[in-house]
Each structure stands twice: as structure tokens, then as C-alpha cells.
């Protein structure tokens, strides 16, 4: 399943991401189905590549952010497949919610029905997928995999003391994924670099205020307007964009300033996070010293904190997919199969409040 840039349709802040974008399977470790479904009898899918623990700084971030007043929501996620012809080598994947410092996830119900070869969980760096394999499904057959998930999300309150928060002097190798270019985040574009140089010439006295300056510039230069998906540089040039475009531009400008930044995807919306660490932090080996701080690029002003009940689906903007030669912006639903006949199976991905 492929999708050219010209064919991409706008994933607006008011629409779910289900079914949009490029379907993707990202290389990573795959856990046995029992870890997700609490049952036995299905083998785990294999993987050649192991992945690092998601780079969220959980052990440190949870102590540096004031997370209060949790909001509990329930969601249905899954896939239904009906086929008028026999299909073989079927594979369906869909992203599911996972734990982050600001949220905890549990499975409250599950349905696995039909001739399924295997159901497994694939852990990614910043996302999690359910992987469903269907070796053979005859004409008239159907498959249903559905999870009911409870997500408890805590609002993040911005810190009050920020003068000692700094841009890391040296980035761990794993953090380099949040620097440079990503799909639609063209940090190296001349116009973005020129604006970064302009901002650097008028840098505030603290790194926190430097990020705030970037935030204000993005909201000042780009007016919210829905439209076709565009590069960050295009949003800067045209002066219009929606939550994706404004988030991309913020991330691009942060990276130009040496600040790690990434996109956060929630149902129907996205926003950025930036990474700073305490000046005198001394992290334990293998841990991150700092914290990822969110902000709202489009919509109601929120900087350093986030009052949002919708759960985080994934964090990142440069996921590597074996089926494609270039990285993808986010991990979307995906289906493929071989079919015996001209008709195509009906595939419905589900992501909705329970």
C-alpha cells in the first residue's frame, strides 16, 4: 500500500487518523500474544530487529512534570475483514495506545474471531502495533480482532521554575532521531534555516524562553487553515496550515536550534514536544536526564503543559517501515493479501470511543 504526496489527503484536527496516511509495519520486536490478550495458544510473530526502550524519559519525566486530575476514557480498536473471494498471506496491522508518563493503558475486553494464524504485539520506538496474520481465508469468511482499552490520562502542568532548564550539550545517540529532517519536516530547508538564524540573533536569556520564542513565532507566522498536507517550509511560505503543519514547523525550528523535538499523535489531532534537561542533572547510566515538554501549536495556547483528555497514540515522526524505502511520518493502519478473484475484501479498521 503506497500513497504519493500528491494523493495525501488532509488529516484534519477534527478527523480521526484511522484509514488515512500510509499503512505501515515498522521493524521492531514482537511480543507473544499473551502479553496483550492474556491468553495462550497463538504463537508469537518473529522479528529480526530488537528496539530500544521508547525514549520518553519515563523514570525522570514522571518526577519533573506535575500530572494531576486524571481523565479516564475507553476506546475500541481493531479490524474487521470480510471477503467475497479466497485470500491468502493476509496481514493487517493497527496501532494501539501504550503507556507514557502522562497515561496508563489497560485492556478491559477483547475479541478474536475467525481463521487467524497469529495475533501479536509489535513494540516500536514511540508506538505499538497489533499484528494480525491470516494465512488463508476462504470466500465468505470473516475475521474480527477488537480490543477495548481503558486509558487514564493525566493533564500536564507546565513547570514554574524554568531558568535551569537547558538544551542538552551532548545528545545520546538514540536522541538523534529527534533532530534533522523527517517526512514533511524539512528542517534543512533554506527558509527555515534563515528564520532560525534570525531568531538566534535575538535569543532570550534562557533556553526555555528560546523555545517559547519559537512557539510564538510559529503561531504568529502561520494562520490556522485546513488544506492539503504540506511541508513545514510550505506552511512558513504560505502563512497558513493546520495542526500538522504548525507542529511540523515548530519541530523543524527547534531542531535547527539544537533542541530535540517530535510530534505527538492523538485521535484527530497532533501537537509537538520539546526536550530540555536540568542544568546540573546527573542521570544514571542508560537514563535520560531531562523531560519532554508539550505545547499546543494550533488551537488554545498551551506551552510546557497539556490539558488534553484524548489519549496519546504514538510519539515520533520518522518511523521506518520495511515495506517502504523511506521513513513514514506516523504508524498507520495497514492491510495486504493475495486474492483469488477480481473482488477485494472489505477491511474496516476501528478506532472510536467505547
mmCIF file of C-alpha atoms in Angstrom:
data_model
loop_
_atom_site.group_PDB
_atom_site.id
_atom_site.type_symbol
_atom_site.label_atom_id
_atom_site.label_comp_id
_atom_site.label_asym_id
_atom_site.label_seq_id
_atom_site.Cartn_x
_atom_site.Cartn_y
_atom_site.Cartn_z
ATOM 1 C CA UNK A 1 0.000 0.000 0.000
ATOM 2 C CA UNK A 2 1.532 3.218 -1.121
ATOM 3 C CA UNK A 3 0.485 6.819 -1.201
ATOM 4 C CA UNK A 4 2.152 9.619 -3.078
ATOM 5 C CA UNK A 5 2.497 13.078 -1.640
ATOM 6 C CA UNK A 6 0.018 14.449 -4.177
ATOM 7 C CA UNK A 7 -2.540 11.824 -3.195
ATOM 8 C CA UNK A 8 -2.254 12.504 0.535
ATOM 9 C CA UNK A 9 -5.426 13.982 1.973
ATOM 10 C CA UNK A 10 -5.505 16.316 4.914
ATOM 11 C CA UNK A 11 -5.743 14.605 8.274
ATOM 12 C CA UNK A 12 -7.555 17.484 9.940
ATOM 13 C CA UNK A 13 -7.620 18.205 13.649
ATOM 14 C CA UNK A 14 -11.293 17.233 13.574
ATOM 15 C CA UNK A 15 -10.920 13.844 11.896
ATOM 16 C CA UNK A 16 -9.524 10.595 13.158
ATOM 17 C CA UNK A 17 -6.328 9.265 11.636
ATOM 18 C CA UNK A 18 -7.948 5.884 11.006
ATOM 19 C CA UNK A 19 -7.514 4.807 7.420
ATOM 20 C CA UNK A 20 -5.513 7.854 6.379
ATOM 21 C CA UNK A 21 -1.881 8.115 5.531
ATOM 22 C CA UNK A 22 0.384 5.264 4.517
ATOM 23 C CA UNK A 23 -0.170 1.903 6.139
ATOM 24 C CA UNK A 24 2.991 0.735 7.788
ATOM 25 C CA UNK A 25 4.709 -2.101 9.578
ATOM 26 C CA UNK A 26 7.716 -0.778 11.417
ATOM 27 C CA UNK A 27 10.668 -3.005 12.210
ATOM 28 C CA UNK A 28 10.788 -3.906 15.874
ATOM 29 C CA UNK A 29 10.491 -6.648 18.447
ATOM 30 C CA UNK A 30 7.240 -8.593 18.566
ATOM 31 C CA UNK A 31 5.816 -9.850 21.853
ATOM 32 C CA UNK A 32 3.756 -13.035 22.267
ATOM 33 C CA UNK A 33 0.028 -12.505 22.004
ATOM 34 C CA UNK A 34 -0.418 -13.450 25.656
ATOM 35 C CA UNK A 35 1.242 -10.186 26.673
ATOM 36 C CA UNK A 36 -1.654 -8.323 25.073
ATOM 37 C CA UNK A 37 -4.617 -10.703 25.107
ATOM 38 C CA UNK A 38 -3.898 -12.671 28.278
ATOM 39 C CA UNK A 39 -4.371 -15.997 26.526
ATOM 40 C CA UNK A 40 -2.280 -18.813 25.154
ATOM 41 C CA UNK A 41 -2.383 -20.995 22.087
ATOM 42 C CA UNK A 42 -1.253 -18.479 19.471
ATOM 43 C CA UNK A 43 2.393 -18.322 18.543
ATOM 44 C CA UNK A 44 4.285 -15.036 18.545
ATOM 45 C CA UNK A 45 5.428 -13.430 15.320
ATOM 46 C CA UNK A 46 9.164 -13.321 14.875
ATOM 47 C CA UNK A 47 11.335 -10.283 14.276
ATOM 48 C CA UNK A 48 14.932 -9.845 13.298
ATOM 49 C CA UNK A 49 15.316 -6.450 14.909
ATOM 50 C CA UNK A 50 15.102 -5.521 18.558
ATOM 51 C CA UNK A 51 14.347 -1.956 19.540
ATOM 52 C CA UNK A 52 15.407 0.295 22.357
ATOM 53 C CA UNK A 53 13.039 1.311 25.131
ATOM 54 C CA UNK A 54 10.891 4.258 23.952
ATOM 55 C CA UNK A 55 12.800 7.458 24.573
ATOM 56 C CA UNK A 56 10.279 9.166 26.800
ATOM 57 C CA UNK A 57 12.469 9.639 29.841
ATOM 58 C CA UNK A 58 9.749 7.993 31.912
ATOM 59 C CA UNK A 59 11.695 7.485 35.133
ATOM 60 C CA UNK A 60 12.771 11.121 35.250
ATOM 61 C CA UNK A 61 9.888 12.819 33.444
ATOM 62 C CA UNK A 62 7.302 11.468 35.861
ATOM 63 C CA UNK A 63 9.011 13.282 38.721
ATOM 64 C CA UNK A 64 9.573 16.566 36.880
ATOM 65 C CA UNK A 65 6.060 17.016 35.481
ATOM 66 C CA UNK A 66 3.065 17.817 37.653
ATOM 67 C CA UNK A 67 0.470 15.322 36.438
ATOM 68 C CA UNK A 68 -2.899 15.815 38.132
ATOM 69 C CA UNK A 69 -6.644 15.226 37.742
ATOM 70 C CA UNK A 70 -6.621 12.092 35.558
ATOM 71 C CA UNK A 71 -9.233 11.607 32.833
ATOM 72 C CA UNK A 72 -10.426 8.080 32.055
ATOM 73 C CA UNK A 73 -11.673 7.113 28.594
ATOM 74 C CA UNK A 74 -12.469 3.792 26.930
ATOM 75 C CA UNK A 75 -11.716 3.061 23.300
ATOM 76 C CA UNK A 76 -12.416 0.310 20.783
ATOM 77 C CA UNK A 77 -9.553 -0.534 18.416
ATOM 78 C CA UNK A 78 -9.324 -3.343 15.913
ATOM 79 C CA UNK A 79 -10.008 -4.635 12.429
ATOM 80 C CA UNK A 80 -12.919 -6.432 10.735
ATOM 81 C CA UNK A 81 -12.345 -8.270 7.460
ATOM 82 C CA UNK A 82 -14.997 -9.853 5.207
ATOM 83 C CA UNK A 83 -14.014 -11.364 1.889
ATOM 84 C CA UNK A 84 -16.082 -12.409 -1.148
ATOM 85 C CA UNK A 85 -13.081 -14.311 -2.541
ATOM 86 C CA UNK A 86 -10.438 -16.568 -1.066
ATOM 87 C CA UNK A 87 -7.421 -14.661 0.215
ATOM 88 C CA UNK A 88 -4.009 -15.899 1.306
ATOM 89 C CA UNK A 89 -0.976 -14.359 3.015
ATOM 90 C CA UNK A 90 -3.172 -11.770 4.687
ATOM 91 C CA UNK A 91 -1.588 -9.290 7.067
ATOM 92 C CA UNK A 92 -3.297 -6.483 8.986
ATOM 93 C CA UNK A 93 -1.711 -4.098 11.475
ATOM 94 C CA UNK A 94 -3.121 -1.273 13.532
ATOM 95 C CA UNK A 95 -1.613 0.998 16.197
ATOM 96 C CA UNK A 96 -2.861 0.856 19.772
ATOM 97 C CA UNK A 97 -2.414 3.019 22.830
ATOM 98 C CA UNK A 98 0.570 2.494 25.106
ATOM 99 C CA UNK A 99 1.876 3.783 28.418
ATOM 100 C CA UNK A 100 3.591 7.167 28.638
ATOM 101 C CA UNK A 101 4.499 9.298 31.646
ATOM 102 C CA UNK A 102 1.155 11.066 31.314
ATOM 103 C CA UNK A 103 -1.021 7.998 30.689
ATOM 104 C CA UNK A 104 -1.562 4.362 31.621
ATOM 105 C CA UNK A 105 -3.328 1.823 29.425
ATOM 106 C CA UNK A 106 -5.139 -1.420 30.244
ATOM 107 C CA UNK A 107 -7.191 -3.855 28.178
ATOM 108 C CA UNK A 108 -10.695 -4.369 29.557
ATOM 109 C CA UNK A 109 -12.114 -6.654 26.853
ATOM 110 C CA UNK A 110 -11.007 -8.413 23.681
ATOM 111 C CA UNK A 111 -12.463 -10.309 20.741
ATOM 112 C CA UNK A 112 -10.527 -12.631 18.438
ATOM 113 C CA UNK A 113 -12.771 -14.418 15.956
ATOM 114 C CA UNK A 114 -12.183 -16.141 12.631
ATOM 115 C CA UNK A 115 -9.469 -18.162 10.944
ATOM 116 C CA UNK A 116 -6.486 -16.231 12.245
ATOM 117 C CA UNK A 117 -2.989 -17.654 12.106
ATOM 118 C CA UNK A 118 -1.461 -15.366 14.682
ATOM 119 C CA UNK A 119 -2.048 -12.177 16.639
ATOM 120 C CA UNK A 120 0.945 -10.440 18.160
ATOM 121 C CA UNK A 121 2.122 -7.125 19.524
ATOM 122 C CA UNK A 122 4.997 -5.272 17.935
ATOM 123 C CA UNK A 123 6.790 -2.769 20.158
ATOM 124 C CA UNK A 124 8.227 0.190 18.290
ATOM 125 C CA UNK A 125 10.254 3.189 19.337
ATOM 126 C CA UNK A 126 7.386 5.514 20.142
ATOM 127 C CA UNK A 127 4.446 3.344 19.079
ATOM 128 C CA UNK A 128 2.840 -0.071 19.451
ATOM 129 C CA UNK A 129 1.058 -2.196 16.856
ATOM 130 C CA UNK A 130 -1.174 -5.233 16.836
ATOM 131 C CA UNK A 131 -0.139 -7.557 14.004
ATOM 132 C CA UNK A 132 -2.746 -9.985 12.623
ATOM 133 C CA UNK A 133 -1.684 -12.711 10.186
ATOM 134 C CA UNK A 134 -4.247 -14.600 8.105
ATOM 135 C CA UNK A 135 -2.642 -17.482 6.157
ATOM 136 C CA UNK A 136 -5.889 -18.349 4.328
ATOM 137 C CA UNK A 137 -9.470 -17.124 4.441
ATOM 138 C CA UNK A 138 -11.979 -18.712 2.082
ATOM 139 C CA UNK A 139 -14.739 -16.945 0.175
ATOM 140 C CA UNK A 140 -17.446 -15.718 2.537
ATOM 141 C CA UNK A 141 -15.134 -15.841 5.536
ATOM 142 C CA UNK A 142 -14.605 -13.125 8.088
ATOM 143 C CA UNK A 143 -12.085 -12.091 10.734
ATOM 144 C CA UNK A 144 -12.578 -9.862 13.754
ATOM 145 C CA UNK A 145 -9.924 -8.610 16.161
ATOM 146 C CA UNK A 146 -11.118 -5.966 18.586
ATOM 147 C CA UNK A 147 -9.746 -4.541 21.824
ATOM 148 C CA UNK A 148 -11.474 -2.407 24.411
ATOM 149 C CA UNK A 149 -8.830 -0.280 26.092
ATOM 150 C CA UNK A 150 -9.090 1.927 29.147
ATOM 151 C CA UNK A 151 -6.767 4.911 29.127
ATOM 152 C CA UNK A 152 -6.127 7.077 32.162
ATOM 153 C CA UNK A 153 -4.527 10.311 31.065
ATOM 154 C CA UNK A 154 -3.228 12.997 33.407
ATOM 155 C CA UNK A 155 -3.048 16.662 32.412
ATOM 156 C CA UNK A 156 0.493 18.032 32.390
ATOM 157 C CA UNK A 157 1.037 21.269 34.274
ATOM 158 C CA UNK A 158 3.863 23.464 32.996
ATOM 159 C CA UNK A 159 6.796 23.937 35.388
ATOM 160 C CA UNK A 160 7.044 27.213 37.273
ATOM 161 C CA UNK A 161 10.833 27.218 37.615
ATOM 162 C CA UNK A 162 12.433 27.089 34.171
ATOM 163 C CA UNK A 163 15.662 29.092 34.354
ATOM 164 C CA UNK A 164 17.781 25.985 34.999
ATOM 165 C CA UNK A 165 16.329 24.020 32.063
ATOM 166 C CA UNK A 166 18.787 23.859 29.183
ATOM 167 C CA UNK A 167 19.294 22.365 25.745
ATOM 168 C CA UNK A 168 21.437 19.226 26.157
ATOM 169 C CA UNK A 169 25.115 19.886 25.475
ATOM 170 C CA UNK A 170 25.544 16.351 24.144
ATOM 171 C CA UNK A 171 22.789 14.179 22.796
ATOM 172 C CA UNK A 172 22.728 10.419 23.316
ATOM 173 C CA UNK A 173 22.799 8.563 20.024
ATOM 174 C CA UNK A 174 19.187 7.470 20.461
ATOM 175 C CA UNK A 175 18.038 11.082 20.715
ATOM 176 C CA UNK A 176 19.335 11.906 17.261
ATOM 177 C CA UNK A 177 16.082 10.541 15.856
ATOM 178 C CA UNK A 178 14.519 13.777 17.064
ATOM 179 C CA UNK A 179 16.927 16.010 15.181
ATOM 180 C CA UNK A 180 17.295 16.749 11.465
ATOM 181 C CA UNK A 181 14.713 16.069 8.768
ATOM 182 C CA UNK A 182 11.622 13.876 8.938
ATOM 183 C CA UNK A 183 8.800 13.340 6.447
ATOM 184 C CA UNK A 184 7.161 16.752 5.922
ATOM 185 C CA UNK A 185 9.540 18.275 8.496
ATOM 186 C CA UNK A 186 12.186 19.762 6.203
ATOM 187 C CA UNK A 187 14.390 21.282 8.891
ATOM 188 C CA UNK A 188 17.241 21.869 6.438
ATOM 189 C CA UNK A 189 15.143 23.966 4.027
ATOM 190 C CA UNK A 190 16.801 27.362 3.370
ATOM 191 C CA UNK A 191 13.770 29.351 4.527
ATOM 192 C CA UNK A 192 13.605 27.507 7.835
ATOM 193 C CA UNK A 193 17.335 27.873 8.376
ATOM 194 C CA UNK A 194 17.109 31.579 7.598
ATOM 195 C CA UNK A 195 14.361 32.069 10.171
ATOM 196 C CA UNK A 196 16.381 30.067 12.702
ATOM 197 C CA UNK A 197 19.379 32.346 12.182
ATOM 198 C CA UNK A 198 17.148 35.370 12.630
ATOM 199 C CA UNK A 199 15.809 34.003 15.911
ATOM 200 C CA UNK A 200 19.298 33.088 17.105
ATOM 201 C CA UNK A 201 20.361 36.702 16.672
ATOM 202 C CA UNK A 202 17.730 37.764 19.176
ATOM 203 C CA UNK A 203 17.979 34.839 21.581
ATOM 204 C CA UNK A 204 16.381 35.292 25.041
ATOM 205 C CA UNK A 205 18.345 34.817 28.250
ATOM 206 C CA UNK A 206 17.133 31.264 28.946
ATOM 207 C CA UNK A 207 16.675 28.163 26.806
ATOM 208 C CA UNK A 208 13.070 27.837 27.951
ATOM 209 C CA UNK A 209 12.351 31.335 26.677
ATOM 210 C CA UNK A 210 14.176 30.472 23.455
ATOM 211 C CA UNK A 211 11.728 27.631 22.840
ATOM 212 C CA UNK A 212 8.879 29.922 23.785
ATOM 213 C CA UNK A 213 10.134 32.396 21.192
ATOM 214 C CA UNK A 214 9.948 29.670 18.531
ATOM 215 C CA UNK A 215 6.449 28.790 19.690
ATOM 216 C CA UNK A 216 5.248 32.390 19.454
ATOM 217 C CA UNK A 217 6.826 32.866 16.016
ATOM 218 C CA UNK A 218 5.063 29.788 14.612
ATOM 219 C CA UNK A 219 1.684 30.937 15.911
ATOM 220 C CA UNK A 220 2.345 34.452 14.638
ATOM 221 C CA UNK A 221 3.505 33.495 11.148
ATOM 222 C CA UNK A 222 1.047 30.660 10.392
ATOM 223 C CA UNK A 223 -2.710 31.147 10.475
ATOM 224 C CA UNK A 224 -4.814 28.055 11.091
ATOM 225 C CA UNK A 225 -6.436 26.808 7.898
ATOM 226 C CA UNK A 226 -7.270 23.307 6.764
ATOM 227 C CA UNK A 227 -5.925 22.149 3.428
ATOM 228 C CA UNK A 228 -3.686 19.573 1.742
ATOM 229 C CA UNK A 229 -0.802 18.225 3.775
ATOM 230 C CA UNK A 230 2.349 20.265 3.209
ATOM 231 C CA UNK A 231 5.981 20.536 4.237
ATOM 232 C CA UNK A 232 6.918 22.744 7.172
ATOM 233 C CA UNK A 233 8.628 25.145 4.759
ATOM 234 C CA UNK A 234 5.425 25.430 2.716
ATOM 235 C CA UNK A 235 3.460 26.393 5.810
ATOM 236 C CA UNK A 236 6.064 29.060 6.539
ATOM 237 C CA UNK A 237 5.941 30.316 2.944
ATOM 238 C CA UNK A 238 2.156 30.426 2.590
ATOM 239 C CA UNK A 239 1.440 31.522 6.143
ATOM 240 C CA UNK A 240 -1.381 29.013 6.559
ATOM 241 C CA UNK A 241 -1.628 25.496 7.922
ATOM 242 C CA UNK A 242 -3.427 23.261 10.361
ATOM 243 C CA UNK A 243 -2.262 21.375 13.453
ATOM 244 C CA UNK A 244 0.070 19.108 11.459
ATOM 245 C CA UNK A 245 1.691 21.952 9.538
ATOM 246 C CA UNK A 246 2.148 24.184 12.568
ATOM 247 C CA UNK A 247 3.503 21.282 14.609
ATOM 248 C CA UNK A 248 5.924 20.391 11.816
ATOM 249 C CA UNK A 249 7.209 23.957 11.624
ATOM 250 C CA UNK A 250 7.709 24.167 15.390
ATOM 251 C CA UNK A 251 9.618 20.865 15.378
ATOM 252 C CA UNK A 252 11.759 21.981 12.424
ATOM 253 C CA UNK A 253 12.710 25.278 14.070
ATOM 254 C CA UNK A 254 13.503 23.586 17.377
ATOM 255 C CA UNK A 255 15.785 21.087 15.677
ATOM 256 C CA UNK A 256 17.590 23.891 13.888
ATOM 257 C CA UNK A 257 18.249 25.435 17.292
ATOM 258 C CA UNK A 258 19.696 22.152 18.567
ATOM 259 C CA UNK A 259 16.590 21.300 20.584
ATOM 260 C CA UNK A 260 15.241 17.740 20.271
ATOM 261 C CA UNK A 261 11.573 17.869 19.264
ATOM 262 C CA UNK A 262 8.956 15.439 17.984
ATOM 263 C CA UNK A 263 5.310 15.096 17.056
ATOM 264 C CA UNK A 264 2.688 13.608 19.366
ATOM 265 C CA UNK A 265 -0.291 11.928 17.718
ATOM 266 C CA UNK A 266 -3.692 11.646 19.406
ATOM 267 C CA UNK A 267 -7.032 10.726 17.771
ATOM 268 C CA UNK A 268 -7.896 13.531 15.375
ATOM 269 C CA UNK A 269 -5.083 15.865 16.380
ATOM 270 C CA UNK A 270 -1.356 16.304 16.920
ATOM 271 C CA UNK A 271 0.951 18.612 18.840
ATOM 272 C CA UNK A 272 4.705 18.877 19.485
ATOM 273 C CA UNK A 273 7.009 18.087 22.378
ATOM 274 C CA UNK A 274 10.461 19.544 23.037
ATOM 275 C CA UNK A 275 13.217 18.158 25.253
ATOM 276 C CA UNK A 276 15.178 20.072 27.894
ATOM 277 C CA UNK A 277 17.160 18.924 30.907
ATOM 278 C CA UNK A 278 18.171 20.444 34.268
ATOM 279 C CA UNK A 279 21.484 22.274 34.191
ATOM 280 C CA UNK A 280 23.121 20.144 36.897
ATOM 281 C CA UNK A 281 21.420 16.837 36.107
ATOM 282 C CA UNK A 282 23.453 13.666 36.571
ATOM 283 C CA UNK A 283 21.427 10.836 35.065
ATOM 284 C CA UNK A 284 22.059 7.200 35.828
ATOM 285 C CA UNK A 285 23.674 5.193 33.068
ATOM 286 C CA UNK A 286 21.189 4.495 30.301
ATOM 287 C CA UNK A 287 18.658 7.066 31.535
ATOM 288 C CA UNK A 288 17.704 10.446 30.158
ATOM 289 C CA UNK A 289 18.385 13.477 32.304
ATOM 290 C CA UNK A 290 15.582 15.645 31.027
ATOM 291 C CA UNK A 291 11.911 15.826 30.222
ATOM 292 C CA UNK A 292 9.732 16.084 27.146
ATOM 293 C CA UNK A 293 7.519 19.163 27.455
ATOM 294 C CA UNK A 294 4.366 19.502 25.307
ATOM 295 C CA UNK A 295 2.845 22.566 23.724
ATOM 296 C CA UNK A 296 -0.180 23.284 21.546
ATOM 297 C CA UNK A 297 0.974 24.611 18.181
ATOM 298 C CA UNK A 298 -2.579 25.047 16.869
ATOM 299 C CA UNK A 299 -5.591 25.932 18.950
ATOM 300 C CA UNK A 300 -5.783 27.202 22.508
ATOM 301 C CA UNK A 301 -2.409 28.399 23.745
ATOM 302 C CA UNK A 302 -0.656 25.822 25.920
ATOM 303 C CA UNK A 303 3.106 25.872 26.426
ATOM 304 C CA UNK A 304 5.033 23.450 28.616
ATOM 305 C CA UNK A 305 1.829 21.783 29.768
ATOM 306 C CA UNK A 306 -1.103 19.999 28.182
ATOM 307 C CA UNK A 307 -4.750 19.830 29.262
ATOM 308 C CA UNK A 308 -5.950 17.088 26.931
ATOM 309 C CA UNK A 309 -8.166 14.083 27.660
ATOM 310 C CA UNK A 310 -7.658 12.294 24.341
ATOM 311 C CA UNK A 311 -5.049 9.550 24.726
ATOM 312 C CA UNK A 312 -1.623 9.556 23.121
ATOM 313 C CA UNK A 313 -1.466 7.079 20.256
ATOM 314 C CA UNK A 314 2.199 7.492 19.323
ATOM 315 C CA UNK A 315 5.141 9.857 19.601
ATOM 316 C CA UNK A 316 7.572 10.470 16.773
ATOM 317 C CA UNK A 317 7.652 11.461 13.119
ATOM 318 C CA UNK A 318 10.252 9.235 11.457
ATOM 319 C CA UNK A 319 9.185 5.594 11.642
ATOM 320 C CA UNK A 320 10.988 3.098 9.439
ATOM 321 C CA UNK A 321 8.778 0.693 7.512
ATOM 322 C CA UNK A 322 10.226 -2.427 5.821
ATOM 323 C CA UNK A 323 7.652 -2.218 3.021
ATOM 324 C CA UNK A 324 8.785 1.254 2.004
ATOM 325 C CA UNK A 325 12.138 2.677 1.101
ATOM 326 C CA UNK A 326 11.731 5.877 3.073
ATOM 327 C CA UNK A 327 10.545 6.563 6.642
ATOM 328 C CA UNK A 328 6.906 7.380 7.334
ATOM 329 C CA UNK A 329 5.529 10.239 9.355
ATOM 330 C CA UNK A 330 3.397 8.069 11.642
ATOM 331 C CA UNK A 331 2.392 4.438 12.027
ATOM 332 C CA UNK A 332 -0.989 3.955 10.381
ATOM 333 C CA UNK A 333 -3.301 1.030 9.699
ATOM 334 C CA UNK A 334 -2.128 -1.406 7.038
ATOM 335 C CA UNK A 335 -3.540 -4.397 5.146
ATOM 336 C CA UNK A 336 -2.286 -6.595 2.349
ATOM 337 C CA UNK A 337 -3.169 -10.006 0.927
ATOM 338 C CA UNK A 338 -3.107 -12.188 -2.155
ATOM 339 C CA UNK A 339 -6.584 -12.828 -3.562
ATOM 340 C CA UNK A 340 -8.084 -15.417 -5.874
ATOM 341 C CA UNK A 341 -10.509 -13.379 -7.918
ATOM 342 C CA UNK A 342 -11.261 -9.841 -9.015
ATOM 343 C CA UNK A 343 -13.219 -8.739 -5.965
ATOM 344 C CA UNK A 344 -11.457 -7.225 -2.973
ATOM 345 C CA UNK A 345 -12.029 -7.991 0.699
ATOM 346 C CA UNK A 346 -13.792 -5.400 2.833
ATOM 347 C CA UNK A 347 -11.427 -4.153 5.521
ATOM 348 C CA UNK A 348 -12.671 -1.900 8.319
ATOM 349 C CA UNK A 349 -10.252 -0.531 10.882
ATOM 350 C CA UNK A 350 -11.791 0.597 14.153
ATOM 351 C CA UNK A 351 -10.710 3.390 16.466
ATOM 352 C CA UNK A 352 -13.549 5.028 18.352
ATOM 353 C CA UNK A 353 -14.702 5.783 21.896
ATOM 354 C CA UNK A 354 -16.323 2.767 23.531
#
